[in-house]
Short mmCIF file of C-alpha atoms (C1' of nucleotides) in Angstrom, two decimals:
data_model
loop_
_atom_site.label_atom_id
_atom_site.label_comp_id
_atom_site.label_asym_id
_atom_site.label_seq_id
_atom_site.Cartn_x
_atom_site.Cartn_y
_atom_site.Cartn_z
CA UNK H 27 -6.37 7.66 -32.72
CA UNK H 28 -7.28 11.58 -32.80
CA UNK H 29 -11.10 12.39 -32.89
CA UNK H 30 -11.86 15.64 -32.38
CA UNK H 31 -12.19 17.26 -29.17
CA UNK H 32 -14.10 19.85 -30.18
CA UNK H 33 -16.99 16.80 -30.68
CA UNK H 34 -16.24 14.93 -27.59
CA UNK H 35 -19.49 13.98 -26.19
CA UNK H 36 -18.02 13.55 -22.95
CA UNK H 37 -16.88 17.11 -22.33
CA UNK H 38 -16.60 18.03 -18.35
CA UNK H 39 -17.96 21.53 -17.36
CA UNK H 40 -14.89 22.73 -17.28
CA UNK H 41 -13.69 21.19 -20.46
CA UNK H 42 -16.47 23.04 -22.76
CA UNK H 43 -14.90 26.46 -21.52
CA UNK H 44 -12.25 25.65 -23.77
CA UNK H 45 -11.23 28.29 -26.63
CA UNK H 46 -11.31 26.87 -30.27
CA UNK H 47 -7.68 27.25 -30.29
CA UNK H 48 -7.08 24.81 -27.06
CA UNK H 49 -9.77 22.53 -28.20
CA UNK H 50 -7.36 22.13 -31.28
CA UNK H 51 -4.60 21.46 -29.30
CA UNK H 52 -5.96 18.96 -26.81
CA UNK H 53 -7.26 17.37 -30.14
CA UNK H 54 -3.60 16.44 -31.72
CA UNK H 55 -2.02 15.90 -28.54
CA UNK H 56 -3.84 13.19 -27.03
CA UNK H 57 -4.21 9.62 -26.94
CA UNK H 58 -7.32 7.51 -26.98
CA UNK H 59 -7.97 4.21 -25.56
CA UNK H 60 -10.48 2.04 -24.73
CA UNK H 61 -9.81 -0.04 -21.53
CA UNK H 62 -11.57 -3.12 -20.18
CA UNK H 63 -12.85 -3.69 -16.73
CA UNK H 64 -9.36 -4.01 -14.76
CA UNK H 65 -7.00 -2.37 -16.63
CA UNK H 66 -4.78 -0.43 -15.02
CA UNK H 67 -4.83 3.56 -16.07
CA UNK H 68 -2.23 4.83 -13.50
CA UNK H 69 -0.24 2.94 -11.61
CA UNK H 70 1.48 3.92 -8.60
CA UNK H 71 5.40 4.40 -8.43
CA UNK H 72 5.97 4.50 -12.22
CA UNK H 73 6.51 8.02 -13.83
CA UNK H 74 3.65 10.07 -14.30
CA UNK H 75 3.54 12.07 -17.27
CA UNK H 76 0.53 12.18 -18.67
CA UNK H 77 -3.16 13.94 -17.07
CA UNK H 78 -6.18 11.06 -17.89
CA UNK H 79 -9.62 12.27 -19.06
CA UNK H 80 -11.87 9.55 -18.12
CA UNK H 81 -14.75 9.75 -21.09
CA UNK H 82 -16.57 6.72 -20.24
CA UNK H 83 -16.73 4.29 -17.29
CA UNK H 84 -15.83 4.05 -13.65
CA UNK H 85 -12.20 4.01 -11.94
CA UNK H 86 -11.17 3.47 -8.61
CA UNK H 87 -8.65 5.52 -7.38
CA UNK H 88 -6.70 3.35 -4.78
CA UNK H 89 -2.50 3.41 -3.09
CA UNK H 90 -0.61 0.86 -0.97
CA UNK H 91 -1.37 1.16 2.53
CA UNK H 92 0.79 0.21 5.03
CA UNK H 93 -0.47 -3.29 5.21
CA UNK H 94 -3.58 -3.60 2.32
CA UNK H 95 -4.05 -1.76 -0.97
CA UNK H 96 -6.68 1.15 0.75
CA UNK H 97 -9.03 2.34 -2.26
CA UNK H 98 -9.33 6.13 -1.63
CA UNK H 99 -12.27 6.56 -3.92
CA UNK H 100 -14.55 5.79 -6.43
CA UNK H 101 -14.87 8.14 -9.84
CA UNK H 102 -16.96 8.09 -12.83
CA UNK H 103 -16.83 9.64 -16.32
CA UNK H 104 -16.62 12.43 -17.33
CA UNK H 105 -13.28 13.29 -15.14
CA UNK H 106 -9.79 14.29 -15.29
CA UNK H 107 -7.73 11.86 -13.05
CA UNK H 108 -4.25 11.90 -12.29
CA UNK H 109 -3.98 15.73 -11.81
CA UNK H 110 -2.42 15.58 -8.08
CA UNK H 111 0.03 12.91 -9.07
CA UNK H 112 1.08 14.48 -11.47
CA UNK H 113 1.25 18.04 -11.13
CA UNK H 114 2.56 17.28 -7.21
CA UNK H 115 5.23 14.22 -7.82
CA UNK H 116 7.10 13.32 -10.70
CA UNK H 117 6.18 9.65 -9.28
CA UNK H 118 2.49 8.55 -9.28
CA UNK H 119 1.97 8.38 -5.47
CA UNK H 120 -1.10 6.38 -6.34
CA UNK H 121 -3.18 3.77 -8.88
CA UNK H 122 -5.86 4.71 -10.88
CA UNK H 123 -7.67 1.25 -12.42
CA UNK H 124 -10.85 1.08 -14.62
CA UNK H 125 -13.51 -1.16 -12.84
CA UNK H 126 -15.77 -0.96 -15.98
CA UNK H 127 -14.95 -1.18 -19.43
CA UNK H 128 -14.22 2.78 -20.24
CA UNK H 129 -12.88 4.91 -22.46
CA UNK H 130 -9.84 7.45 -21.59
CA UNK H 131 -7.49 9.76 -23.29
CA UNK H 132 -4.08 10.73 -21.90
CA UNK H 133 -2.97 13.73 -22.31
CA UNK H 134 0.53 15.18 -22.07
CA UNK H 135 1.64 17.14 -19.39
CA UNK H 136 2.69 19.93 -21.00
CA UNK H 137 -0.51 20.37 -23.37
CA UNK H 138 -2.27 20.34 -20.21
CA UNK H 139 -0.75 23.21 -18.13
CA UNK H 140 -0.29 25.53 -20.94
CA UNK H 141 -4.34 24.91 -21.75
CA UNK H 142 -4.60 25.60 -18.25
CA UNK H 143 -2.66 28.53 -18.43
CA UNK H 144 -4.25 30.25 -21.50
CA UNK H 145 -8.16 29.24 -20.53
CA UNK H 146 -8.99 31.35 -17.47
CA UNK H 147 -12.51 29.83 -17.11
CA UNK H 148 -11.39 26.32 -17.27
CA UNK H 149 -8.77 27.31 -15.12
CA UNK H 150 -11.41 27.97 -12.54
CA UNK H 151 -13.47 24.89 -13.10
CA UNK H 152 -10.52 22.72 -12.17
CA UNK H 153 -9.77 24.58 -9.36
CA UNK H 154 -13.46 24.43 -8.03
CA UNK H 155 -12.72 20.57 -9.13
CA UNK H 156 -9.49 20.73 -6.15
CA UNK H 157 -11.96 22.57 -3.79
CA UNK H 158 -14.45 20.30 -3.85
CA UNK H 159 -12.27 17.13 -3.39
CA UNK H 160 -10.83 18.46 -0.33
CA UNK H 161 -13.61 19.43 0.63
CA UNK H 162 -14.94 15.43 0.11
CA UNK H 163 -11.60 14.43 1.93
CA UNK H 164 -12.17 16.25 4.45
CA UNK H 165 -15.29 15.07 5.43
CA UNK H 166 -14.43 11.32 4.54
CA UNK H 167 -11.92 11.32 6.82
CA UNK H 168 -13.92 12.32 9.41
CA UNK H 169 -17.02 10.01 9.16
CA UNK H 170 -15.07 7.18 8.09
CA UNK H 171 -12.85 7.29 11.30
CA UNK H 172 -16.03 7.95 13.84
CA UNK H 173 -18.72 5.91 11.93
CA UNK H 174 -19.46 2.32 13.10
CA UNK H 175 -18.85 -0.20 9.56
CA UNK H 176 -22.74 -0.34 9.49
CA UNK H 177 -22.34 3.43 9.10
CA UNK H 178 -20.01 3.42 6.74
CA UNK H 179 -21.52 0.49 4.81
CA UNK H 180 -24.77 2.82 4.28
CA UNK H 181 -22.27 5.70 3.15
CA UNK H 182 -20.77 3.91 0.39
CA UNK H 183 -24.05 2.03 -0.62
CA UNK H 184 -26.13 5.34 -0.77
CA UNK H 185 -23.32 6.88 -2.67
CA UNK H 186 -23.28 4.51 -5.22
CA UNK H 187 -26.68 4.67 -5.51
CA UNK H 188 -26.83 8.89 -5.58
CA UNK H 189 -23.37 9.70 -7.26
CA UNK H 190 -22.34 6.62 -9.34
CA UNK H 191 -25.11 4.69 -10.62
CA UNK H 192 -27.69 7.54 -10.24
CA UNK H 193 -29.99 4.60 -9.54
CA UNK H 194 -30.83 2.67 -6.45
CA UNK H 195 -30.35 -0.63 -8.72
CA UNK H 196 -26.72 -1.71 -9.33
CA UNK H 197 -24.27 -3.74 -9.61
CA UNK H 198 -21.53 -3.85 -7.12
CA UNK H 199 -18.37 -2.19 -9.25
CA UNK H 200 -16.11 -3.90 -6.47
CA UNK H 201 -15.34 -7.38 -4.82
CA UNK H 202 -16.13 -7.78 -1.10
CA UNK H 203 -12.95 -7.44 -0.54
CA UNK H 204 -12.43 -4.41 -2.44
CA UNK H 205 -15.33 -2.80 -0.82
CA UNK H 206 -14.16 -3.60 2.51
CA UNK H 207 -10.71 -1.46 1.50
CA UNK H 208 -13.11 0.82 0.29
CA UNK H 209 -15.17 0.94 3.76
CA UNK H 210 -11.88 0.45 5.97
CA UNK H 211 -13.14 -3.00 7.05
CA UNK H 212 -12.43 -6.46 6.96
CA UNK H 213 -14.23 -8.92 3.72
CA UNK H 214 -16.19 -10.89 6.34
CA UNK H 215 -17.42 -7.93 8.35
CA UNK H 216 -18.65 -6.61 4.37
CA UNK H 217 -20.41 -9.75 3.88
CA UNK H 218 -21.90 -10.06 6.86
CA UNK H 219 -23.08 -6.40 7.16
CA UNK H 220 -24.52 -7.13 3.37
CA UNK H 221 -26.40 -10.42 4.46
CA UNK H 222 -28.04 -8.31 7.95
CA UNK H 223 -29.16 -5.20 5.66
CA UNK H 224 -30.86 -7.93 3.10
CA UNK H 225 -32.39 -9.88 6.07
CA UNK H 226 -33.38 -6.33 7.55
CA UNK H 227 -34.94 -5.27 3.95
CA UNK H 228 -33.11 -2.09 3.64
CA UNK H 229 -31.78 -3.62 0.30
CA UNK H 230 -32.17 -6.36 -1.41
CA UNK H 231 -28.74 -8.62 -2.60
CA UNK H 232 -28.03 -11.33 -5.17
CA UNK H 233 -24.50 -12.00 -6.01
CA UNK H 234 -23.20 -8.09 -6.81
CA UNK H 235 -26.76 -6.93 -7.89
CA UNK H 236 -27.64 -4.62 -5.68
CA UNK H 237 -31.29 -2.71 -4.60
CA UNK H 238 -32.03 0.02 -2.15
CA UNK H 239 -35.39 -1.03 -0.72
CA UNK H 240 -35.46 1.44 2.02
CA UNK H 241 -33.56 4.55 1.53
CA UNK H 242 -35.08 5.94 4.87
CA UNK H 243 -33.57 3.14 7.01
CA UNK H 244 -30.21 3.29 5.12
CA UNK H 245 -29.66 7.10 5.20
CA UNK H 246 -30.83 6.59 9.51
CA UNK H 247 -28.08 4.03 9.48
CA UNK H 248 -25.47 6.28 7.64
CA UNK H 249 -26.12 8.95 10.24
CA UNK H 250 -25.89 6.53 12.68
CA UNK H 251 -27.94 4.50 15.33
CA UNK S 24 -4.11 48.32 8.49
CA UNK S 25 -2.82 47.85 5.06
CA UNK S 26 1.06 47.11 5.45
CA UNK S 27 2.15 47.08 1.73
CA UNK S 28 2.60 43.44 0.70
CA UNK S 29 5.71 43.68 -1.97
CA UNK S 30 7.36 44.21 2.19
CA UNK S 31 5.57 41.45 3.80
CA UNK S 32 8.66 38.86 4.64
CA UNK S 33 6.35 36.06 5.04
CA UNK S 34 5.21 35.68 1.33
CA UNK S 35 4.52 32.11 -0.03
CA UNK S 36 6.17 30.95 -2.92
CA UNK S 37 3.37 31.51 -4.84
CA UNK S 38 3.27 35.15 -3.44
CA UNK S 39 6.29 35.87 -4.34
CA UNK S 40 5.32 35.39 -7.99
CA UNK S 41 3.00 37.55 -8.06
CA UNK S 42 2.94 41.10 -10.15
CA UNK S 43 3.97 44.29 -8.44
CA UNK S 44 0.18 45.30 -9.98
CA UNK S 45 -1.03 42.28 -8.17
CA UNK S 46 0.57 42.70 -5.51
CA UNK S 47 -0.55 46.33 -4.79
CA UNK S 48 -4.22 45.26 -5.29
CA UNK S 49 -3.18 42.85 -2.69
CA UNK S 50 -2.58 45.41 -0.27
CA UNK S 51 -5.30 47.66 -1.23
CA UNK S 52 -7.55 44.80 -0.19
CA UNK S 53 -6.26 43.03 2.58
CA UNK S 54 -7.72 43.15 6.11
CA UNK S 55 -4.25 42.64 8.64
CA UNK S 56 -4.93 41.05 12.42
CA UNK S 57 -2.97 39.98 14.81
CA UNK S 58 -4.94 37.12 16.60
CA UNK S 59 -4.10 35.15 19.93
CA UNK S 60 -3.88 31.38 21.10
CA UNK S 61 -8.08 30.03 20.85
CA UNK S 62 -8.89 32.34 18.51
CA UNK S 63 -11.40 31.17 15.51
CA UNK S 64 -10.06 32.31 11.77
CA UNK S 65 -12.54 30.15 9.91
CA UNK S 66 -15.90 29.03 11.37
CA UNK S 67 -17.84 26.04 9.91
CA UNK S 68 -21.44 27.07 8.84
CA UNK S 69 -20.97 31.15 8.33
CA UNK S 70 -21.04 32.08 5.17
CA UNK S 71 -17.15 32.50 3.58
CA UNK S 72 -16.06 35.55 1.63
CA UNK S 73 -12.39 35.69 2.39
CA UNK S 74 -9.65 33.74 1.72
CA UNK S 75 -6.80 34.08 4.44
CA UNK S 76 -3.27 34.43 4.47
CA UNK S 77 -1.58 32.67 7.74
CA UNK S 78 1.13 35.11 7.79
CA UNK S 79 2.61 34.04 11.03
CA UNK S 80 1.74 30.99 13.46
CA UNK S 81 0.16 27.80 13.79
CA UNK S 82 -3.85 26.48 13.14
CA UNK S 83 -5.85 23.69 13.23
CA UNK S 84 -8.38 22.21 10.50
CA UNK S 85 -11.44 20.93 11.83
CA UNK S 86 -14.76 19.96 11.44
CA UNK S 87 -17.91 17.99 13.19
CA UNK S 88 -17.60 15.08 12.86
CA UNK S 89 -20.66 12.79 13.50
CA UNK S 90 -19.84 12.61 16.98
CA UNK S 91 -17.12 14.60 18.03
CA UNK S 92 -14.92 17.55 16.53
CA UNK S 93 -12.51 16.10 14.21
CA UNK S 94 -8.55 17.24 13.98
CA UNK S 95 -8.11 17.36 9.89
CA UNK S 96 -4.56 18.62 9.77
CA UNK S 97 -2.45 21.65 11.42
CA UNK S 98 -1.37 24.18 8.70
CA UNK S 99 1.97 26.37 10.14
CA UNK S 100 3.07 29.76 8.48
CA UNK S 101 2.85 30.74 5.49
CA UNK S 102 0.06 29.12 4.10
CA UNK S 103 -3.23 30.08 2.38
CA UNK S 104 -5.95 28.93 4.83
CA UNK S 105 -9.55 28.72 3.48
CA UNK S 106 -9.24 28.36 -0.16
CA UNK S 107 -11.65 25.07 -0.72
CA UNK S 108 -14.20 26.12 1.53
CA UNK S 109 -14.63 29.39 -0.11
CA UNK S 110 -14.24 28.47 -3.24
CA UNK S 111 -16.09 24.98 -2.96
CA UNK S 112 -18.99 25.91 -1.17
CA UNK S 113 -20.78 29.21 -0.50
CA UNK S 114 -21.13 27.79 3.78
CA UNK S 115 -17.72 27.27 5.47
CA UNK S 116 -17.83 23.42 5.30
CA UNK S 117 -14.88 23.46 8.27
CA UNK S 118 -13.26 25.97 11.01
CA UNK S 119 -9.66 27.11 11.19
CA UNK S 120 -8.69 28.18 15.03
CA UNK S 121 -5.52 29.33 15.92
CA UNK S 122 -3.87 27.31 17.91
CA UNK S 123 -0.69 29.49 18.77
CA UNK S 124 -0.74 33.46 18.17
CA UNK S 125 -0.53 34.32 14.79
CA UNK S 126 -0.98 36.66 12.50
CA UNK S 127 -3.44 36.31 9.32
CA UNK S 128 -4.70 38.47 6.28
CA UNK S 129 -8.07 38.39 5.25
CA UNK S 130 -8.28 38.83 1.77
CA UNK S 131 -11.47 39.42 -0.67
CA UNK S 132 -12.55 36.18 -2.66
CA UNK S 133 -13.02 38.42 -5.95
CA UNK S 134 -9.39 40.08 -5.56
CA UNK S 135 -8.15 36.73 -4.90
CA UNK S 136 -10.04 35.01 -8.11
CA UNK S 137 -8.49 38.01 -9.93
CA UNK S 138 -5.07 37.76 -9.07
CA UNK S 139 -5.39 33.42 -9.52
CA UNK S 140 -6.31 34.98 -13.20
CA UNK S 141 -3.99 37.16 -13.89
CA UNK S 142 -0.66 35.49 -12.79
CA UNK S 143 0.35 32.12 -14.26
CA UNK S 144 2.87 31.88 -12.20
CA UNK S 145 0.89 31.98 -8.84
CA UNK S 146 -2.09 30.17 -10.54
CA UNK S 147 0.48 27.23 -10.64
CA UNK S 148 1.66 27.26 -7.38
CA UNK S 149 -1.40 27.46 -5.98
CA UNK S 150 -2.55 24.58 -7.99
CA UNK S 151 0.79 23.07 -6.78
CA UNK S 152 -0.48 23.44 -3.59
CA UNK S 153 -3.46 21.58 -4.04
CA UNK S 154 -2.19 18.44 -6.02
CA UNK S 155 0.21 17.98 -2.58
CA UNK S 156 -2.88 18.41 -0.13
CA UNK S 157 -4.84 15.93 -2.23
CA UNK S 158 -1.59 13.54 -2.10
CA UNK S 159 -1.35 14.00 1.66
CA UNK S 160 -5.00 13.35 2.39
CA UNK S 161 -4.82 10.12 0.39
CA UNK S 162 -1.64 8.78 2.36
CA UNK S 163 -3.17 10.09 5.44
CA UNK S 164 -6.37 7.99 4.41
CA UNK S 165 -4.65 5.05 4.05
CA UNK S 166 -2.32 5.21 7.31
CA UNK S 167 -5.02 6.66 10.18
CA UNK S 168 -7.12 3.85 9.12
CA UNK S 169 -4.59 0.63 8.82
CA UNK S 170 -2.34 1.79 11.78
CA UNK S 171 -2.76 0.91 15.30
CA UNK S 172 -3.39 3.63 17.54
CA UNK S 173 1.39 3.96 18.52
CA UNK S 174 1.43 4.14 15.01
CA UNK S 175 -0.93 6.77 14.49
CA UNK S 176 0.44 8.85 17.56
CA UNK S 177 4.31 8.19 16.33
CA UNK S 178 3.36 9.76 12.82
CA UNK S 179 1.73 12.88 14.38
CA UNK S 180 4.51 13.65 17.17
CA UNK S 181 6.75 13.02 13.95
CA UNK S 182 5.14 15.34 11.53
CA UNK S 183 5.35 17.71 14.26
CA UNK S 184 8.72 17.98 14.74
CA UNK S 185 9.51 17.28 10.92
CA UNK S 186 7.09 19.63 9.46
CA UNK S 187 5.93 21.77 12.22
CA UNK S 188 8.32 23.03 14.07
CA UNK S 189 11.65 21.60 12.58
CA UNK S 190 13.00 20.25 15.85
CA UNK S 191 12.94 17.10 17.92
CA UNK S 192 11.64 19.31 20.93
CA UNK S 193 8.61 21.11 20.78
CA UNK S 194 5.48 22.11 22.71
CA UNK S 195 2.38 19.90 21.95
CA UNK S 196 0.17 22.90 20.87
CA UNK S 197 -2.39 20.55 21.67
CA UNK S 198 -4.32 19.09 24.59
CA UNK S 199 -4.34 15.90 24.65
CA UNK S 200 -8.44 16.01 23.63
CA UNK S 201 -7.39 17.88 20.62
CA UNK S 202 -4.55 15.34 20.04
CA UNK S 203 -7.01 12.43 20.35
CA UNK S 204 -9.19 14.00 17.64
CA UNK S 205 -6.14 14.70 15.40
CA UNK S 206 -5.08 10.71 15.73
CA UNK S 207 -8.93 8.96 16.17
CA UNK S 208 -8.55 8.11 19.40
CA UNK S 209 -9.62 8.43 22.66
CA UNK S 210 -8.26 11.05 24.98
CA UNK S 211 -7.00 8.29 27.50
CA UNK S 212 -5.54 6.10 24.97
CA UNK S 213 -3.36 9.69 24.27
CA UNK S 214 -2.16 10.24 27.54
CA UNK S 215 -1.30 6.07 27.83
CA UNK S 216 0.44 5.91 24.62
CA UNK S 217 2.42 8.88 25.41
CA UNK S 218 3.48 7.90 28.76
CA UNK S 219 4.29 4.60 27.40
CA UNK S 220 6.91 6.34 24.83
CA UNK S 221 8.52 8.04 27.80
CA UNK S 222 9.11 4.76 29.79
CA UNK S 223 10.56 3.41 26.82
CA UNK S 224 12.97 6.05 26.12
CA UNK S 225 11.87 6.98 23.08
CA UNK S 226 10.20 10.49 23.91
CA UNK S 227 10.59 12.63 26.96
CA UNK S 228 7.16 13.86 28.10
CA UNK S 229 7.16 16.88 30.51
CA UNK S 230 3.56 18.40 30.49
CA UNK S 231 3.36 19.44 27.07
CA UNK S 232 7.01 19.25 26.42
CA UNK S 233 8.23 16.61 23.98
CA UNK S 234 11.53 15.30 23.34
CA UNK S 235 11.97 12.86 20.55
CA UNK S 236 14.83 11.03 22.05
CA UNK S 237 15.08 8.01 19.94
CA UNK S 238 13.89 8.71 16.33
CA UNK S 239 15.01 5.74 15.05
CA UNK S 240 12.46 4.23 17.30
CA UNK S 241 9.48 6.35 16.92
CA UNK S 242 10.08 5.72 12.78
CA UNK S 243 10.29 2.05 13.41
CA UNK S 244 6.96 2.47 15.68
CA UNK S 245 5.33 4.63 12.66
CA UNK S 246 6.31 2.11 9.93
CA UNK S 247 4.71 0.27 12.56
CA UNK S 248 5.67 -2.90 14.31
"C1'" DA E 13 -17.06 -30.96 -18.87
"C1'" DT E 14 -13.54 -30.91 -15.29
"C1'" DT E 15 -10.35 -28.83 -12.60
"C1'" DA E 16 -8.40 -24.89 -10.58
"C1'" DT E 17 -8.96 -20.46 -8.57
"C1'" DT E 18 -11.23 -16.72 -6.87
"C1'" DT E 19 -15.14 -15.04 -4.30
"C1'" DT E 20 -18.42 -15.39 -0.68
"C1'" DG E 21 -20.90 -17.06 3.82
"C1'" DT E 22 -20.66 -17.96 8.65
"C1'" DG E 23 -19.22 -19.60 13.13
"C1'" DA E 24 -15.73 -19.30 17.09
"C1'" DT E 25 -12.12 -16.80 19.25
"C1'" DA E 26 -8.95 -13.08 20.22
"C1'" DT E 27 -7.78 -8.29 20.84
"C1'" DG E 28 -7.28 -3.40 20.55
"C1'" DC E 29 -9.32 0.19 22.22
"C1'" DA E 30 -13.40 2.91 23.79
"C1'" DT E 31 -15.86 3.80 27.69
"C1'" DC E 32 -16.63 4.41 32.50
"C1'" DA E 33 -15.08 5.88 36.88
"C1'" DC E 34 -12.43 8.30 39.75
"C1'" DA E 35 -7.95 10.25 41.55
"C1'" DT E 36 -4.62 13.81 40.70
"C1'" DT E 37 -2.54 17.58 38.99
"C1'" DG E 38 -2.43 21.98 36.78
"C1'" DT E 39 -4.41 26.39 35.73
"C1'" DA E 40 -7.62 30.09 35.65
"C1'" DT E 41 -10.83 33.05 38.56
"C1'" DA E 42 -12.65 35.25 42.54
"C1'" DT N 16 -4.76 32.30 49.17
"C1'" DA N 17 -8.72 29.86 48.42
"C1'" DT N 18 -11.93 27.91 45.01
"C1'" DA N 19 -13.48 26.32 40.68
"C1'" DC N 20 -12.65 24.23 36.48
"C1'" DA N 21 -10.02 22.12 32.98
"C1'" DA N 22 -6.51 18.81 31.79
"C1'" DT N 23 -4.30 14.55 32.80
"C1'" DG N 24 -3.19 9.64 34.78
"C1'" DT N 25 -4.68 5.00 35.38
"C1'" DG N 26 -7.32 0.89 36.48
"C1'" DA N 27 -11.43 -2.21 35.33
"C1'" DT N 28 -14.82 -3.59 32.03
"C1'" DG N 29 -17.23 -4.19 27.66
"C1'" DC N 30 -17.71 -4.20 22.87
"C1'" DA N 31 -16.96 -3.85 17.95
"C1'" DT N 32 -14.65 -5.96 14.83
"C1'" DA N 33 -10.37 -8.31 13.13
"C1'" DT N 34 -8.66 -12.73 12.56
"C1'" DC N 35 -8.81 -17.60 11.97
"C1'" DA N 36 -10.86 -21.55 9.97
"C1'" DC N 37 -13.52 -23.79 6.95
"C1'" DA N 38 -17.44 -24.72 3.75
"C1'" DA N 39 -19.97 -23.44 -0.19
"C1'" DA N 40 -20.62 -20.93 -4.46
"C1'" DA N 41 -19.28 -18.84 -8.38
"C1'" DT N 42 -15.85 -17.89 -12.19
"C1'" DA N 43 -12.13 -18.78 -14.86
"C1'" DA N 44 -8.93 -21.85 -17.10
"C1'" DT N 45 -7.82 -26.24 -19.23
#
DNA sequence: ATTATTTTGTGATATGCATCACATTGTATA
DNA sequence: TATACAATGTGATGCATATCACAAAATAAT
């Protein structure tokens, strides 16, 4: 399955700074699937040999903690994922696994280093793309260790919202559960948080359908109070 | 001061890839200082136009948290210090402080963008370099928040004499503040922890000497138990 | 439809650790 | 050498939240 790159509707930034020539290349070395909602794209402690261009849909990036699975974070099309695993360890040192039906292409190793090598201004997007994730980690790690869960509840809510969804309707992407590895919680603490901001009328809940009715109060609460 | 960088004995790996051309733009552009124990490298909220070269000596990562400074990680020599916050964000989104003497080059953003563009070789490492910081913060993620606080303080005093200073006895370059923000934890939770190790055997704490004593131990304590 | 299985809600209890409070030691500064 | 200030040790208390224990929905499988 080998459309052509060059008419990917799905192109990152840094993928549309691609030369003819590597556009060409990416287009007969690559693979194209389409996943449902749970499928697995990379999975920790196999081999990793292959970068992932998510086209469509949402993944969850998440590794074996020492006692639960910890989801590290959320991403959404258009994206390359996989890059640290496998440019740092010949072993993916973490999952990758679609939580919406999506749409991804693996590409080989190889294809993707030389295209790296040859395109100077892609070259520079992905880096920015490395910057800013640090950058993200950084600051994760240090709200998520000093913010209360009601804190960090708000967080992941408003990001959903702002970054993900783009909307401040949605539907959950994740099981309690899920969210509470997202949030570094327990389930019950998750459920109960969700139940107090829906009594509270910052947002509204039914089942995983999800509405910000008070951005204010949520973004107070994410700063903390 | 321009020392001429093909000389400098403290080049990276990546540096040491580099062009002879590259490397003599290098030193035509390079500001050399020798700084001292305290002193700031990186400040969070100037503006960033350099990215530095940690030629010699230890620093710290860290940032405001919500509600107190938080510890990211300790980079020793040689290392490129700076690199997502100046090419991420136009504001320093985190400081870098010394937190032994060192030495450090301050080199232009542009000349560094040019040499990341004209050497493959670097280009890679550096991008190296970044897949195995993103791996790290996601394990780091995952640990800081599942561990218990001896498990937490195990790992660091571990990486320390591991990656740090590659030996089991060391000087905490830290106060035990500092060490608190490095682990999430409270400054007297530090000092009981740590005199807790030393009536068990398992480290030997003398002011801000540390003996790891029984590794075994502290690795057991890590993996946690 | 019926049963099995996963997901969610909610109370009661336990606990790890932060916080407070103050003593003590160590280290700069006059 | 005396004085001030920062860093550390250690007990007592409180609190946020994990854990346990079920019940109730909701989904999936038969």
């Amino acid at each position: 399955m080998q459309n052509d790159c060059r008419n990917c509707p799905f192109k990152t930034k840094a993928t549309s700074m691609l030369s003819e020539c590597s556009l060409d290349q990416l287009t007969s070395n690559h693979l194209e699937l389409k996943l449902k909602k749970g499928d697995s794209i990379i999975k920790q402690g196999t081999y990793s040999t292959n970068v992932v261009f998510l086209r469509t849909g949402l993944a969850k990036i998440h590794l074996a903690g020492p006692y639960t699975e910890q989801i590290v974070k959320m991403v959404n099309a258009p994206s390359y994922l996989g890059l640290p695993t496998t440019f740092g360890s010949k072993i993916n040192q973490y999952s990758v696994t679609a939580v919406s039906d999506a749409e991804v292409c693996f590409i080989d190793l190889e294809v993707f280093q030389n295209i790296l090598d040859e395109n100077k201004e892609f070259n520079r997007e992905i880096i920015q793309e490395f910057c800013k994730n640090e950058l993200e980690s950084f600051h994760r790690c240090a709200n998520r260790t000093q913010k209360l869960i009601r804190g960090n509840m708000a967080d992941a809510i408003l990001d959903f919202a702002d970054k993900i969804f783009k909307s401040d309707t949605f539907m959950l992407p994740l099981s309690q559960t899920e969210f509470a590895n997202l949030v570094d919680t327990s389930r019950e603490s998750v459920s109960r948080v969700l139940t107090e901001f829906d009594k509270d009328g910052i947002i509204s809940v039914k089942g995983r359908q999800i509405e910000i009715l008070n951005k204010k109060s949520l973004q107070l609460i994410s700063q903390n109070g």
